[in-house]
Amino acid sequence: MAKAPLNVAITGAAGQIGYSLLFRIANGDMLGKDQPVNLHLLEIPDEKAQNALKGVMMELDDCAFPLLNSMSAHGDAMTAFKDIDYAVLVGARPRGPGMERKDLLQANAKIFTAQGKALNAVAKRTVKTLVVGNPANTNAYIAMKSAPDLPAKNFTAMLRLDHNRALSQLAAKANIAVADIEKLVVWGNHSPTMYPDYRFANVAGKSIKEMINDEEWNKTVFLPTVGKRGGAIIEARGLSSAASAANAAIDHIHDWHLGTNGKWVTMGIPSDGSYGIPEGIIYGVPVTCENGEYQMIQGLEIDAYSRERMDFTLNELLEEKAGVQDLL
Ligand SMILES: NC(=O)c1ccc[n+]([C@@H]2O[C@H](COP(=O)([O-])OP(=O)(O)OC[C@H]3O[C@@H](n4cnc5c(N)ncnc54)[C@H](O)[C@@H]3O)[C@@H](O)[C@H]2O)c1
Ligand SMILES: O=C(O)C[C@H](O)C(=O)O
């Protein structure tokens, strides 16, 4: 028997990331090739944005996706989020050249307060939320705090793009296939302070750290390349990453929904106090997923350098949190 459709809300649906994301969701790349979806598409209530959204919906129609059960356009989160199973919160102002993601904090914080409240009011009590709009960790924190009746664990931020970027850099350096890399972690904030950590990474049980055996490369090439990749793309394209960001959002929800078969992936999740991260802070950590739940990998050894890096990115998150405290 065919599965019942799942309701998926996407905000910023007529934006750059939306244009790469919607077609793949409707194609079954996110929730499975046997899972019909109802797309609830939210854009700002502005004629230009709503017209652009109509155009995207015409194109979705023209794909005749068998799994696209229905779609609806919205200008208000209170209707868009009604009875949804998944929320992918993309809609926000992107940064331009010369800006840091935290420069977007004030502009975007209000959006996530309002959307958290709307989720709290009308979404399914089991709704799972991924925040993509920057600064993603703090926006997820704001949405979570604005939705006190929903489980805090269901609010997550996207670190998967950083995880995927780190996989590609490691694969190129060690001359290995991305698919074979196990146990990579990206700790902390989706910002240049993040800490991509391959101390535990291996290929068929063989340590990648030992294969590379180049601490200088780790510190002076790998960490800055992954940490500043978003900025490098903005410099090159004049626009922030879109297709790779959509791909990472698909990976994040796909794995949360369908499981990782024991493989570690990075998700920004509310801390339970482990690894010295204060409870509630949305922080990138290694997880595995099974039966629609993520499980954090516990008990990893944190050496002095890693502690320093993990505290550095934590301190930035604490500063961002202090900057929005008045909104909560
Ligand atoms: N976490 C990540 O890894 C990651 C990666 C890439 C981009 N981003 C972020 O994603 C966000 C979107 O990027 P983009 O390139 O698609 O931007 P974009 O400007 O092309 O699209 C954003 C869309 O969101 C809409 N929007 C704005 N406020 C809204 C609201 N309150 N409700 C609904 N829609 C709203 C806009 O009208 C616009 O169409 C930015 O904040 C960007 O920095 C995050
Ligand atoms: O860097 C940005 O502002 C966009 C996005 O967060 C990215 O990492 O590509």
Coordinates of C-alpha atoms and ligand atoms in Angstrom, one line a residue:
M1 CA 0.0 0.0 0.0
A2 CA 1.3 3.5 -0.8
K3 CA 2.6 5.5 2.1
A4 CA 0.6 8.5 3.4
P5 CA 2.1 11.8 2.2
L6 CA 4.3 13.7 4.6
N7 CA 3.9 17.5 5.0
V8 CA 7.1 19.4 4.4
A9 CA 7.4 23.2 4.8
I10 CA 10.2 25.1 3.1
T11 CA 10.7 28.7 3.8
G12 CA 12.5 31.0 1.3
A13 CA 11.1 28.7 -1.3
A14 CA 11.7 31.1 -4.2
G15 CA 15.3 31.9 -3.2
Q16 CA 18.5 30.4 -4.6
I17 CA 18.6 27.4 -2.2
G18 CA 14.9 26.8 -2.7
Y19 CA 15.4 26.5 -6.4
S20 CA 17.9 23.7 -5.9
L21 CA 16.0 22.1 -3.0
L22 CA 12.4 21.8 -4.0
F23 CA 12.9 19.7 -7.1
R24 CA 15.0 17.2 -5.2
I25 CA 12.5 16.8 -2.4
A26 CA 9.7 16.3 -4.9
N27 CA 11.9 13.7 -6.6
G28 CA 12.1 11.7 -3.3
D29 CA 15.8 12.4 -2.7
M30 CA 15.1 13.6 0.9
L31 CA 12.5 11.3 2.4
G32 CA 12.7 8.3 0.2
K33 CA 11.7 7.1 -3.3
D34 CA 8.5 5.6 -2.0
Q35 CA 7.4 8.6 0.2
P36 CA 4.9 11.1 -1.3
V37 CA 5.1 14.7 -0.1
N38 CA 2.9 17.7 0.3
L39 CA 5.0 20.8 -0.1
H40 CA 4.1 23.9 1.9
L41 CA 6.0 26.7 0.4
L42 CA 6.5 29.9 2.4
E43 CA 7.8 33.2 0.9
I44 CA 7.5 36.8 2.2
P45 CA 4.1 38.3 1.5
D46 CA 5.5 40.5 -1.2
E47 CA 4.2 40.5 -4.8
K48 CA 7.5 39.9 -6.4
A49 CA 8.5 37.0 -4.1
Q50 CA 5.0 35.4 -4.4
N51 CA 5.1 35.7 -8.2
A52 CA 8.5 34.1 -8.3
L53 CA 7.2 31.3 -6.1
K54 CA 4.3 30.8 -8.5
G55 CA 6.9 30.4 -11.3
V56 CA 8.8 27.8 -9.3
M57 CA 5.5 25.9 -8.7
M58 CA 4.8 26.0 -12.4
E59 CA 8.1 24.3 -13.0
L60 CA 7.4 21.8 -10.3
D61 CA 4.2 21.0 -12.0
D62 CA 6.0 20.6 -15.3
C63 CA 8.3 17.9 -13.8
A64 CA 5.2 15.7 -13.1
F65 CA 7.0 14.2 -10.1
P66 CA 5.1 11.1 -9.1
L67 CA 5.8 11.7 -5.4
L68 CA 4.6 15.3 -5.4
N69 CA 1.1 14.8 -3.9
S70 CA 0.3 18.5 -3.5
M71 CA 1.9 21.9 -3.1
S72 CA 0.6 25.2 -1.7
A73 CA 2.0 28.7 -1.6
H74 CA 2.0 30.7 1.6
G75 CA 2.8 34.2 2.8
D76 CA 2.2 33.4 6.4
A77 CA 4.0 30.9 8.6
M78 CA 0.7 30.2 10.5
T79 CA -0.8 28.6 7.4
A80 CA 2.4 27.2 6.0
F81 CA 3.4 25.3 9.1
K82 CA -0.1 23.8 9.8
D83 CA 0.3 20.1 10.5
I84 CA 3.8 19.8 9.1
D85 CA 6.1 16.8 9.7
Y86 CA 9.3 18.6 8.6
A87 CA 10.3 22.3 8.5
V88 CA 13.3 23.3 6.4
L89 CA 13.9 26.9 7.4
V90 CA 16.0 28.5 4.6
G91 CA 14.3 31.9 4.2
A92 CA 16.6 34.6 5.5
R93 CA 18.9 37.3 4.2
P94 CA 22.2 35.8 2.9
R95 CA 25.5 37.5 3.6
G96 CA 27.4 39.3 0.8
P97 CA 31.1 39.9 0.3
G98 CA 33.0 41.2 3.3
M99 CA 30.3 40.1 5.8
E100 CA 30.5 37.4 8.5
R101 CA 27.4 35.2 9.2
K102 CA 27.0 36.7 12.6
D103 CA 26.5 40.1 10.9
L104 CA 23.1 38.7 9.9
L105 CA 22.0 38.0 13.4
Q106 CA 19.8 41.1 14.1
A107 CA 18.3 41.0 10.6
N108 CA 17.4 37.3 10.7
A109 CA 16.7 36.8 14.4
K110 CA 13.2 38.2 14.2
I111 CA 12.3 35.8 11.4
F112 CA 13.2 32.8 13.6
T113 CA 11.3 34.1 16.6
A114 CA 8.1 34.4 14.6
Q115 CA 8.6 31.1 12.8
G116 CA 9.4 29.3 16.1
K117 CA 6.1 30.7 17.5
A118 CA 4.2 29.6 14.5
L119 CA 5.7 26.0 14.7
N120 CA 4.7 26.0 18.3
A121 CA 1.2 26.9 17.5
V122 CA 0.3 24.9 14.4
A123 CA 2.9 22.2 13.5
K124 CA 2.6 18.5 14.4
R125 CA 3.9 17.9 17.9
T126 CA 6.5 15.6 16.3
V127 CA 7.7 18.2 13.7
K128 CA 11.4 18.0 12.9
T129 CA 13.1 21.3 12.0
L130 CA 16.3 22.0 10.2
V131 CA 17.6 25.6 10.2
V132 CA 19.7 26.6 7.1
G133 CA 19.3 30.4 7.2
N134 CA 22.3 32.0 8.8
P135 CA 23.6 32.3 11.5
A136 CA 22.1 28.8 11.4
N137 CA 23.0 27.6 15.0
T138 CA 21.7 30.7 16.7
N139 CA 18.7 30.9 14.5
A140 CA 17.9 27.3 15.5
Y141 CA 18.4 28.2 19.1
I142 CA 15.9 31.2 18.7
A143 CA 13.3 29.0 17.0
M144 CA 13.7 26.3 19.6
K145 CA 13.3 28.8 22.5
S146 CA 10.3 30.3 20.7
A147 CA 8.5 26.9 20.6
P148 CA 8.4 25.8 24.2
D149 CA 5.7 23.2 23.6
L150 CA 7.7 21.2 21.1
P151 CA 10.6 18.8 21.9
A152 CA 13.8 20.9 21.9
K153 CA 15.7 17.9 20.4
N154 CA 13.7 18.3 17.2
F155 CA 15.4 21.7 16.4
T156 CA 18.6 21.3 14.5
A157 CA 21.1 23.5 12.5
M158 CA 22.9 22.6 9.3
L159 CA 26.5 21.7 9.8
R160 CA 26.3 19.1 7.0
L161 CA 27.7 21.4 4.4
D162 CA 30.8 21.8 6.5
H163 CA 30.9 18.0 7.0
N164 CA 30.7 17.4 3.3
R165 CA 33.3 20.1 2.5
A166 CA 35.6 18.4 5.0
L167 CA 35.0 15.0 3.4
S168 CA 36.0 16.3 0.0
Q169 CA 39.2 18.0 1.3
L170 CA 40.3 14.9 3.1
A171 CA 39.5 12.6 0.2
A172 CA 41.6 14.8 -2.1
K173 CA 44.5 15.0 0.3
A174 CA 44.7 11.3 1.2
N175 CA 43.7 10.1 -2.3
I176 CA 40.7 8.1 -1.0
A177 CA 37.0 8.0 -1.9
V178 CA 34.6 10.3 0.0
A179 CA 32.2 7.4 0.4
D180 CA 34.8 5.4 2.3
I181 CA 35.5 7.9 5.0
E182 CA 34.1 7.1 8.4
K183 CA 34.0 9.0 11.7
L184 CA 34.6 12.5 10.7
V185 CA 33.3 15.3 13.0
V186 CA 32.7 19.0 12.6
W187 CA 32.4 20.6 16.1
G188 CA 30.6 23.8 16.9
N189 CA 29.2 26.7 15.0
H190 CA 28.5 27.0 11.2
S191 CA 31.1 29.8 10.9
P192 CA 34.8 30.1 10.4
T193 CA 35.4 29.1 14.0
M194 CA 34.0 25.6 13.4
Y195 CA 36.4 22.7 14.2
P196 CA 36.6 20.0 11.5
D197 CA 38.2 17.1 13.3
Y198 CA 39.6 14.0 11.6
R199 CA 41.4 12.5 14.5
F200 CA 38.9 9.6 14.6
A201 CA 38.4 9.4 10.8
N202 CA 39.3 6.1 9.1
V203 CA 39.0 4.2 5.8
A204 CA 38.3 0.5 6.4
G205 CA 39.7 0.9 9.9
K206 CA 42.9 2.7 8.7
S207 CA 43.5 6.0 10.4
I208 CA 43.2 9.0 8.1
K209 CA 45.3 11.1 10.5
E210 CA 48.1 8.6 10.2
M211 CA 47.7 8.3 6.4
I212 CA 48.0 12.1 6.1
N213 CA 50.5 12.5 8.9
D214 CA 50.8 16.3 8.4
E215 CA 49.8 18.4 11.4
E216 CA 50.9 21.5 9.6
W217 CA 48.5 20.8 6.7
N218 CA 45.7 20.3 9.2
K219 CA 46.2 23.6 10.9
T220 CA 47.3 25.8 8.0
V221 CA 45.4 24.4 5.1
F222 CA 42.5 22.0 6.1
L223 CA 40.9 24.0 8.9
P224 CA 41.0 27.4 7.2
T225 CA 39.9 25.9 3.8
V226 CA 36.8 24.2 5.3
G227 CA 36.1 27.1 7.7
K228 CA 36.2 29.8 5.1
R229 CA 34.7 27.8 2.2
G230 CA 31.4 29.7 2.3
G231 CA 33.3 33.0 2.0
A232 CA 35.4 31.7 -0.8
I233 CA 32.3 30.7 -2.8
I234 CA 30.8 34.2 -2.2
E235 CA 34.0 35.8 -3.5
A236 CA 34.0 33.5 -6.6
R237 CA 30.2 33.5 -7.5
G238 CA 29.2 36.8 -6.0
L239 CA 26.4 34.8 -4.3
S240 CA 26.4 32.4 -1.4
S241 CA 26.5 28.6 -2.0
A242 CA 23.1 27.3 -3.1
A243 CA 23.2 23.9 -4.8
S244 CA 25.7 22.5 -2.3
A245 CA 23.7 24.0 0.6
A246 CA 20.5 22.4 -0.7
N247 CA 22.3 19.1 -1.1
A248 CA 23.5 19.2 2.5
A249 CA 19.9 20.0 3.7
I250 CA 18.7 16.9 1.7
D251 CA 21.5 14.8 3.3
H252 CA 20.7 16.1 6.8
I253 CA 17.0 15.3 6.7
H254 CA 17.4 12.1 4.7
D255 CA 19.7 10.7 7.3
W256 CA 17.6 11.9 10.2
H257 CA 14.5 10.3 8.6
L258 CA 16.0 7.1 7.1
G259 CA 19.0 6.5 9.3
T260 CA 22.8 6.4 8.7
N261 CA 23.4 2.6 9.1
G262 CA 25.9 3.4 11.9
K263 CA 27.8 6.0 9.9
W264 CA 28.7 9.2 11.8
V265 CA 27.4 12.5 10.4
T266 CA 27.5 16.0 11.8
M267 CA 24.3 17.7 13.0
G268 CA 23.9 20.9 15.0
I269 CA 21.8 19.8 17.9
P270 CA 20.9 21.2 21.3
S271 CA 23.6 20.1 23.7
D272 CA 22.8 17.8 26.6
G273 CA 25.9 19.1 28.5
S274 CA 28.3 16.6 27.0
Y275 CA 31.9 17.6 26.0
G276 CA 31.7 20.7 28.2
I277 CA 29.0 22.4 25.9
P278 CA 26.4 24.1 28.1
E279 CA 23.0 22.5 27.8
G280 CA 20.7 23.9 25.1
I281 CA 23.5 25.5 22.9
I282 CA 23.0 24.3 19.3
Y283 CA 26.4 22.8 18.5
G284 CA 27.8 20.6 15.7
V285 CA 28.5 17.1 17.0
P286 CA 28.9 13.6 15.6
V287 CA 25.7 11.6 15.5
T288 CA 24.3 8.4 14.1
C289 CA 20.6 8.2 13.2
E290 CA 18.1 5.3 13.5
N291 CA 14.3 5.1 13.5
G292 CA 13.9 8.8 13.0
E293 CA 16.1 9.8 16.0
Y294 CA 19.7 11.0 16.2
Q295 CA 22.1 9.7 18.8
M296 CA 25.2 11.7 19.8
I297 CA 28.5 9.9 19.8
Q298 CA 29.7 10.1 23.4
G299 CA 33.0 9.5 25.1
L300 CA 35.4 10.8 22.5
E301 CA 38.8 11.9 23.8
I302 CA 39.3 15.6 23.6
D303 CA 42.9 16.6 23.6
A304 CA 44.3 20.0 24.5
Y305 CA 44.3 21.5 21.0
S306 CA 40.8 20.2 20.3
R307 CA 39.5 21.6 23.7
E308 CA 40.9 25.0 22.7
R309 CA 39.2 24.9 19.3
M310 CA 35.9 23.6 20.7
D311 CA 35.9 26.3 23.3
F312 CA 36.7 29.0 20.7
T313 CA 33.7 28.1 18.6
L314 CA 31.5 27.7 21.7
N315 CA 32.5 31.2 22.9
E316 CA 31.3 32.6 19.6
L317 CA 27.9 30.8 20.0
L318 CA 27.7 32.2 23.6
E319 CA 28.3 35.7 22.2
E320 CA 25.6 35.2 19.5
K321 CA 23.2 34.0 22.2
A322 CA 23.9 37.0 24.4
G323 CA 23.2 39.2 21.3
V324 CA 19.7 37.9 20.9
Q325 CA 18.7 37.4 24.5
D326 CA 16.4 40.4 24.5
L327 CA 14.3 38.8 21.7
L328 CA 13.7 35.6 23.7
Ligands
LIG1 N1 23.8 26.6 6.9 C1 24.4 26.6 5.8 O1 25.3 25.8 5.5 C2 24.0 27.6 4.7 C3 24.6 27.5 3.4 C4 24.2 28.4 2.4 C5 23.4 29.4 2.7 N2 22.9 29.5 3.9 C6 21.9 30.6 4.3 O2 20.6 30.3 3.8 C7 19.9 31.5 3.7 C8 19.2 31.6 2.3 O3 20.1 31.7 1.3 P1 19.7 31.9 -0.2 O4 21.0 31.9 -1.0 O5 18.7 30.9 -0.6 O6 19.1 33.3 -0.2 P2 18.1 34.1 -1.2 O7 18.1 35.5 -0.9 O8 18.4 33.6 -2.6 O9 16.7 33.4 -0.8 C9 16.2 33.7 0.5 C10 14.7 33.7 0.3 O10 14.1 33.8 1.5 C11 13.0 34.6 1.5 N3 12.6 35.1 2.8 C12 13.2 36.0 3.5 N4 12.6 36.2 4.7 C13 11.6 35.2 4.8 C14 10.7 34.9 5.7 N5 10.6 35.5 6.9 N6 9.8 33.8 5.4 C15 9.9 33.2 4.2 N7 10.8 33.5 3.3 C16 11.7 34.5 3.5 C17 13.4 35.7 0.5 O11 12.3 36.4 -0.1 C18 14.2 34.9 -0.5 O12 13.4 34.5 -1.6 C19 20.9 32.6 3.9 O13 20.7 33.0 5.3 C20 22.2 32.0 3.7 O14 23.2 32.7 4.4 C21 23.2 28.7 4.9
LIG2 O1 28.9 31.4 4.0 C1 27.8 31.8 3.8 O2 27.4 32.9 4.2 C2 26.8 30.8 3.1 C3 26.9 29.5 3.7 O3 26.7 29.6 5.1 C4 28.1 28.7 3.3 O4 28.7 28.2 4.2 O5 28.3 28.6 2.1

